Short mmCIF file of C-alpha atoms and ligand atoms in Angstrom, two decimals:
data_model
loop_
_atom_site.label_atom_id
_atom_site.label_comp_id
_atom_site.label_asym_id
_atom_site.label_seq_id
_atom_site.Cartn_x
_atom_site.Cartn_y
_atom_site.Cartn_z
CA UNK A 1 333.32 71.82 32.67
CA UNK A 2 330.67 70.57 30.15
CA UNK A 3 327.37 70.41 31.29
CA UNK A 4 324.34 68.71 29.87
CA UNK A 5 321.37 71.18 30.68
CA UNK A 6 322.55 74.53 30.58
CA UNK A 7 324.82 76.26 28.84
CA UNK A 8 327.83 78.72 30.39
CA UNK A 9 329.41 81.84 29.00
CA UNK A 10 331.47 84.14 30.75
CA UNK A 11 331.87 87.74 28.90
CA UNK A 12 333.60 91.00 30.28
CA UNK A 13 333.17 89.59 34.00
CA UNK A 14 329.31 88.59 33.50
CA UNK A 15 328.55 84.94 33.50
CA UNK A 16 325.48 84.00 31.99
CA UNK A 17 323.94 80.77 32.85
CA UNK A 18 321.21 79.76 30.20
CA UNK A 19 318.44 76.79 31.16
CA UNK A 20 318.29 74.37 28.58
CA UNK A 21 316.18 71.54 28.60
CA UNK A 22 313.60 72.96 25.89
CA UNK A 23 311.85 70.08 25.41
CA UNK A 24 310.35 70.55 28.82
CA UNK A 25 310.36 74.07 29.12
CA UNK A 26 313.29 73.87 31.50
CA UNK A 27 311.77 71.87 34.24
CA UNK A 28 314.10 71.51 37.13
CA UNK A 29 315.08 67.87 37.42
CA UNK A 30 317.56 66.71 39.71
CA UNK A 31 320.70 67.06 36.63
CA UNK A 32 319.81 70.76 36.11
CA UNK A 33 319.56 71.66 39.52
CA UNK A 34 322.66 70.37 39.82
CA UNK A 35 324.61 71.57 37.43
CA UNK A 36 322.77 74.45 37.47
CA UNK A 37 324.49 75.12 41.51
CA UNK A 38 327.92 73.70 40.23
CA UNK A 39 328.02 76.62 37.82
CA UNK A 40 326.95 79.03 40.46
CA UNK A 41 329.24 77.62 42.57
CA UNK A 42 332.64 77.71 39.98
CA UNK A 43 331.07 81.47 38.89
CA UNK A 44 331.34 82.50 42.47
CA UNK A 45 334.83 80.97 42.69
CA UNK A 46 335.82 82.83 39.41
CA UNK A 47 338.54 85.54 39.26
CA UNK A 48 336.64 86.49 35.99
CA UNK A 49 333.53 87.30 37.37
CA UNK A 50 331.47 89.97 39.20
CA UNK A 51 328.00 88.92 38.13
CA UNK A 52 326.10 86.50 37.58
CA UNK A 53 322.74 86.31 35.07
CA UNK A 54 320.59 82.82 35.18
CA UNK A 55 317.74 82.99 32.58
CA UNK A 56 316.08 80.38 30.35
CA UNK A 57 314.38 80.37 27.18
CA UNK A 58 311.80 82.95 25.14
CA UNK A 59 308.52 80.59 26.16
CA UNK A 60 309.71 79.69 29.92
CA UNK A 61 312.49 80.41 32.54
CA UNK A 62 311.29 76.93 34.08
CA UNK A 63 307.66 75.50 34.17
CA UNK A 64 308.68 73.87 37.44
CA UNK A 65 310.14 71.17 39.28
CA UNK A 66 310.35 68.27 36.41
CA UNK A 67 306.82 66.33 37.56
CA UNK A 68 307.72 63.36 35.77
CA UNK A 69 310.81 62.75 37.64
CA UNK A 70 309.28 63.44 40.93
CA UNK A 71 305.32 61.70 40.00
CA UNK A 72 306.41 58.09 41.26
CA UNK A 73 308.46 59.51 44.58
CA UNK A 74 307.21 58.21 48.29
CA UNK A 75 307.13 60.45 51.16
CA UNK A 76 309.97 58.18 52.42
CA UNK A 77 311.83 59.10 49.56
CA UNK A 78 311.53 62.81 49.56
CA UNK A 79 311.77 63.17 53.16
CA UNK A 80 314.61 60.84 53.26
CA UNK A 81 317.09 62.41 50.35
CA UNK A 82 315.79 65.41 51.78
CA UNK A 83 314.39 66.35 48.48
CA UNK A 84 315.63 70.28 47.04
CA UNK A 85 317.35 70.82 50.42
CA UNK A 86 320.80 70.49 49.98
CA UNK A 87 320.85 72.51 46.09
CA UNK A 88 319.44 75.16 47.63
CA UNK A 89 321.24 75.72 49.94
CA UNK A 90 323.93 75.61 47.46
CA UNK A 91 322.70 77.91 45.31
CA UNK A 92 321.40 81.06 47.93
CA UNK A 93 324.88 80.28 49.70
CA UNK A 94 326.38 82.08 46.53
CA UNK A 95 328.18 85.60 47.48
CA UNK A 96 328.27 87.47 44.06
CA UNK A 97 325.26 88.78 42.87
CA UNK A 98 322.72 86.78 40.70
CA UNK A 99 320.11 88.39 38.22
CA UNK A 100 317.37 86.46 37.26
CA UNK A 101 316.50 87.71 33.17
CA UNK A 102 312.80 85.80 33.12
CA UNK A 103 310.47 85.52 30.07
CA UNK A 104 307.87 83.35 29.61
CA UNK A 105 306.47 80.44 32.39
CA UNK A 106 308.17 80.71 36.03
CA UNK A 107 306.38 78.31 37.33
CA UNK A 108 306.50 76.14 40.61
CA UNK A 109 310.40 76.00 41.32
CA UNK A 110 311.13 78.30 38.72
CA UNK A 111 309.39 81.39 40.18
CA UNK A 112 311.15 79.81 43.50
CA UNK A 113 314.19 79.60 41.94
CA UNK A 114 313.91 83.23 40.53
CA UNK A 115 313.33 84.04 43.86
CA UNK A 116 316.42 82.65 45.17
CA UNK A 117 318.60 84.87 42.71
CA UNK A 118 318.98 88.50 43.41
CA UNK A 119 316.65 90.48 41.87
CA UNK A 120 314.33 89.88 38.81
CA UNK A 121 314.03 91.49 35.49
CA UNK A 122 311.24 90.16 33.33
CA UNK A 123 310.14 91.05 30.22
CA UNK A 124 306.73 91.87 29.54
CA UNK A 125 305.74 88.27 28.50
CA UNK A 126 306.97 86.81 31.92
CA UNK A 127 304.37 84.79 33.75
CA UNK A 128 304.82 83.62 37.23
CA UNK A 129 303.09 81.17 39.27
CA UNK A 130 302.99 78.86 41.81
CA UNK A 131 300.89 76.01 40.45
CA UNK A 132 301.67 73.25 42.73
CA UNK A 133 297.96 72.99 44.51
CA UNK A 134 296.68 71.72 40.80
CA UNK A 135 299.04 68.82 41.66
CA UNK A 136 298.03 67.97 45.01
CA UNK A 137 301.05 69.42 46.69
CA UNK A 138 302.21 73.01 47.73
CA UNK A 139 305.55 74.87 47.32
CA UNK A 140 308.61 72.93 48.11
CA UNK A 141 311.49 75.58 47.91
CA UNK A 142 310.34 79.15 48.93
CA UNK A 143 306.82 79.58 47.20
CA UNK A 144 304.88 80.08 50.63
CA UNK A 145 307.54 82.20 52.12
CA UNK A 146 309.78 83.93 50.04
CA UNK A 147 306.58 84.81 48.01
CA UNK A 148 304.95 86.07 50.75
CA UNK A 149 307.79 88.39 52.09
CA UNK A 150 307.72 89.76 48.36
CA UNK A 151 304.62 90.64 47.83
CA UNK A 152 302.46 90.56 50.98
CA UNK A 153 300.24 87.94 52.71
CA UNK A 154 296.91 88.35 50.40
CA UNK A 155 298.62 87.97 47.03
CA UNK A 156 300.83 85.32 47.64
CA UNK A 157 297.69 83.10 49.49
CA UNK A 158 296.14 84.05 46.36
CA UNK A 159 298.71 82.60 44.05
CA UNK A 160 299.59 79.64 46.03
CA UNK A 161 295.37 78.34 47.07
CA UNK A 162 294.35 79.14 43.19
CA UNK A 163 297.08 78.48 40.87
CA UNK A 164 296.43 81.60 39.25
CA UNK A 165 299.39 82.76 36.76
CA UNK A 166 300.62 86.74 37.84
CA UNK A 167 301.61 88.04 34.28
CA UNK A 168 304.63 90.69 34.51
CA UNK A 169 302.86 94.13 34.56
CA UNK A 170 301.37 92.87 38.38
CA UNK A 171 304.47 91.13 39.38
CA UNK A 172 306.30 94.77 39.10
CA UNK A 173 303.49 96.35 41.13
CA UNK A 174 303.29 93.65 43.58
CA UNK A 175 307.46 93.73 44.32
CA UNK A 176 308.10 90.68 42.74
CA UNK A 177 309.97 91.93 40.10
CA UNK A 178 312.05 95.14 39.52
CA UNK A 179 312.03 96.07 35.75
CA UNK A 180 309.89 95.00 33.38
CA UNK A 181 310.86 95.38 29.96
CA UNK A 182 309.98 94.15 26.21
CA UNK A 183 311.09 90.91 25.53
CA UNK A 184 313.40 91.59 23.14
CA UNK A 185 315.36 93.97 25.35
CA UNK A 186 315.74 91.28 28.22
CA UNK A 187 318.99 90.39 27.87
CA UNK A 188 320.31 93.86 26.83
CA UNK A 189 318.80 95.01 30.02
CA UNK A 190 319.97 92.23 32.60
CA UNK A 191 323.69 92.92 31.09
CA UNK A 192 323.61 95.80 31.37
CA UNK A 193 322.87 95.89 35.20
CA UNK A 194 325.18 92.99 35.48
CA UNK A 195 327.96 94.95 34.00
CA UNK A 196 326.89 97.88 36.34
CA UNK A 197 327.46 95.61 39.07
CA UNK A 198 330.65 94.91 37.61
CA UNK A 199 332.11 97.73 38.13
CA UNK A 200 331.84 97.95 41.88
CA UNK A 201 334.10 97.07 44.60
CA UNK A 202 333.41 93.48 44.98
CA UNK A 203 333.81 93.81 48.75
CA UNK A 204 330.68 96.50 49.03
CA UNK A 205 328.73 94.34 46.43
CA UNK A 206 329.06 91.17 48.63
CA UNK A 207 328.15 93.32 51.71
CA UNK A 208 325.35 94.71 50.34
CA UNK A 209 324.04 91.45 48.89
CA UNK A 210 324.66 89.84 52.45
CA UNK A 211 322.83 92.68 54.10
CA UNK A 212 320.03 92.86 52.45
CA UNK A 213 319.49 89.23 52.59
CA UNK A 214 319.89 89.48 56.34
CA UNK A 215 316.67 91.41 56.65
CA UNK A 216 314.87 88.62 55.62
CA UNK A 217 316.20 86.57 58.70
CA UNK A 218 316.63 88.80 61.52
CA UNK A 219 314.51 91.70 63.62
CA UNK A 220 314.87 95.06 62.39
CA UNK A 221 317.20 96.48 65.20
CA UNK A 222 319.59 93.67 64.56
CA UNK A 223 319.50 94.09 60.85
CA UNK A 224 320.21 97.57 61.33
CA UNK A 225 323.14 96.77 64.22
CA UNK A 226 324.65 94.44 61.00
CA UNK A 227 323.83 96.96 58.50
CA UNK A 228 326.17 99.35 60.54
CA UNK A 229 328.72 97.00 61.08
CA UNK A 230 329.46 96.17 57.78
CA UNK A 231 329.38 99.66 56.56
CA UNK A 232 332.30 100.31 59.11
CA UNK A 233 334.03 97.50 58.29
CA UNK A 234 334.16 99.07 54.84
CA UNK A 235 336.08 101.59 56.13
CA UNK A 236 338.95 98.84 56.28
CA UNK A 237 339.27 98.80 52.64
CA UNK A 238 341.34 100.74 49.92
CA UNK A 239 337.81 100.62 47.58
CA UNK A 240 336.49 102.97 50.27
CA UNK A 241 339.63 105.81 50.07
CA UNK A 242 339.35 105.10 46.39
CA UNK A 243 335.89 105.57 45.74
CA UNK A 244 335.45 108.81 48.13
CA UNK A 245 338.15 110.40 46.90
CA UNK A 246 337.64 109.91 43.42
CA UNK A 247 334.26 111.67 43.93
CA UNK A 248 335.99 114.39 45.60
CA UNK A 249 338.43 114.65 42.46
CA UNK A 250 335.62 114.63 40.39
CA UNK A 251 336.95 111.16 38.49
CA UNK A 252 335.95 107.84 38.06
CA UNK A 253 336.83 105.40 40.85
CA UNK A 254 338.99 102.13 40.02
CA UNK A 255 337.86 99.51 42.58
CA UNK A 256 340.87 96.76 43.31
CA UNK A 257 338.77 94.96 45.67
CA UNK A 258 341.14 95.33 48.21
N1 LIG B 1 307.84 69.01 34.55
C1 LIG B 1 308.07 68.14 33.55
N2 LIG B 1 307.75 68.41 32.26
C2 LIG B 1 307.16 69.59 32.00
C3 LIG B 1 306.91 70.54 33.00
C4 LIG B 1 307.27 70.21 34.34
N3 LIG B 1 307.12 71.05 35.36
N4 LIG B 1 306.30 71.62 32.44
C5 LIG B 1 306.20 71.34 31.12
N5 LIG B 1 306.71 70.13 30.85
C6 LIG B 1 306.79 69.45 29.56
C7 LIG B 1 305.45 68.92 29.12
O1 LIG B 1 305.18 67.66 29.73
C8 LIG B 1 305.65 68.84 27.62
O2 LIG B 1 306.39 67.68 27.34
P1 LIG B 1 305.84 66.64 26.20
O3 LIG B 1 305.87 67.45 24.93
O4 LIG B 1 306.85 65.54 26.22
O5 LIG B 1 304.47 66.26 26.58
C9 LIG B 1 306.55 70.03 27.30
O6 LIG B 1 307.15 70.38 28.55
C10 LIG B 1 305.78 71.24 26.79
O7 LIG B 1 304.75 71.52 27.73
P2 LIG B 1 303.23 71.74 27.30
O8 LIG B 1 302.90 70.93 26.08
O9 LIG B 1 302.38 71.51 28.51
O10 LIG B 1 303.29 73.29 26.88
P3 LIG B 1 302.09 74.34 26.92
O11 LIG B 1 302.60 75.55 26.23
O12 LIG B 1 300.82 73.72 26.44
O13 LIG B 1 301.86 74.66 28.49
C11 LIG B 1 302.60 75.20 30.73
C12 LIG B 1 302.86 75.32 29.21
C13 LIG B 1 301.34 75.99 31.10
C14 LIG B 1 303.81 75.77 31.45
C15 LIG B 1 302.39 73.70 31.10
O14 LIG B 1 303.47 72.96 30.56
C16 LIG B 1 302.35 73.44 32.58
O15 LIG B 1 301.34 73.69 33.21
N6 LIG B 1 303.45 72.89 33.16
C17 LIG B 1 303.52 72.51 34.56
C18 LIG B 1 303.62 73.69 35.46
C19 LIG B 1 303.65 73.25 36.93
O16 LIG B 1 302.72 72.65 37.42
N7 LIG B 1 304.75 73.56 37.62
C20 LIG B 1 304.93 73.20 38.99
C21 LIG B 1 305.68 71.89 39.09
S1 LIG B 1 305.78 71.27 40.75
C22 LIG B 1 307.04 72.19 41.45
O17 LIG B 1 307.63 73.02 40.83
C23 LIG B 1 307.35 71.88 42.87
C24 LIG B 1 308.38 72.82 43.43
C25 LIG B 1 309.01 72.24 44.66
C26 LIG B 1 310.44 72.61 44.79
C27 LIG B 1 311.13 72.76 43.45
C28 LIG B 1 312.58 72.84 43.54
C29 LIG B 1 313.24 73.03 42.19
#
């Protein structure tokens, strides 16, 4: 499928989903963010591919929700379409992992929707923020909360009440992020952890994703009790047989996802 505002290309079972509305430094208007989930969406659906990589541009992953689209909206109109509700629940509905590569501004609903993926590698000239007070509103799509789950109470009221951009360095020591590295090596170093990915049994991938995710929702003892239970349940699988005994034959495993 063509799309207008990002580009998709699917190599040795990575897809890589690129931003591309440079003009506006990616800003998330209502075509991205939907194209942007219908790619998810067909990636997830994909025989082709194990992992997924969204990233944007050198100068910004996305400076935001696009303001000019939303500036003339009415509270009846937001509330009504339900504005940012239903694409996002596309997009953290997707089972395969997703690795956001960020450099530059990740601003607003771009740090949100960094959020949303997986994990985060930045490189060193990522900045993330969550500028929406300078505009008279607040977060919209995980800003207050997943931000605050990430990296604690006092940082994230600190982002969210000043404005303040977190360059990369503190976004690794805060949790927000999990590598940092030089901005030329981005994309080198989100491959390579996609193709990593890759080569796991897609059944303990999508468990693992689904569990970790889960501790975000639930207490700890029922985390733990689902935790258990899926680990079990992997017991069901040839990938499990396969991967134990290849250790114990001192080879490499060959997951068939079965
Ligand atoms: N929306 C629309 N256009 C934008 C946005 C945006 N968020 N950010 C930048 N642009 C446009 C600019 O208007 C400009 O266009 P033009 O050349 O036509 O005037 C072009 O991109 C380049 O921008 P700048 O000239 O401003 O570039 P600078 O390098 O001087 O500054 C900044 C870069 C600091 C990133 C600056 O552009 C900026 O502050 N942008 C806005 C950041 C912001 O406030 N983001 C939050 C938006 S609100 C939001 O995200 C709500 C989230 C709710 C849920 C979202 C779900 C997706």
């Amino acid at each position: 499928m063509a799309f207008e505002t990002i580009n998709v290309d699917v190599q040795d079972h990575v897809c890589l989903i690129k931003l591309n509305r440079p003009e506006a430094l990616n800003a998330l208007n209502t075509e991205l963010l939907s194209e942007l989930a219908t790619a998810l969406e067909d990636a997830d659906a994909s025989d082709k591919v194990r992992c997924i990589i969204v990233t944007g541009s050198e100068k910004a992953f996305a400076a935001g929700a696009d303001i000019k689209e939303m500036s003339e909206k009415s509270f009846v109109d937001v509330y009504s379409e339900d504005l940012f509700a239903k694409v996002s629940n596309r997009i953290i509905g997707i089972r395969k992992p997703i690795i956001a590569a960020v450099s530059g501004y990740a601003l607003g609903g771009g740090c949100e929707l960094a959020m949303m993926c997986d994990f985060i590698i930045a490189s060193d000239t990522a900045k993330f923020g969550q500028p929406e007070i300078n505009l008279g509103v607040m977060p919209g799509m995980g800003g207050s909360q997943r931000l605050t789950r990430f990296i604690g109470k006092s940082k994230a009221m600190d982002m969210n009440l000043t404005g303040r951009f977190m360059e990369a360095e503190e976004a690794e020591r805060a949790g927000l992020v999990s590598r940092v590295v030089p901005a030329k090596k981005l994309m080198d170093e989100a491959t390579g952890a996609a193709q990593k990915i890759a080569e796991k049994s897609q059944l303990s991938v999508m468990a693992t994703k689904e569990a970790v995710n889960r501790s975000y929702e639930v207490p700890l003892a029922e985390g733990l009790l689902y935790e258990r239970r899926l680990f079990h349940s992997l017991f069901a699988t040839e990938d499990q047989k396969e991967g134990m005994g290849a250790f114990l034959e001192k080879r490499e495993a060959q997951f068939r996802d079965k």
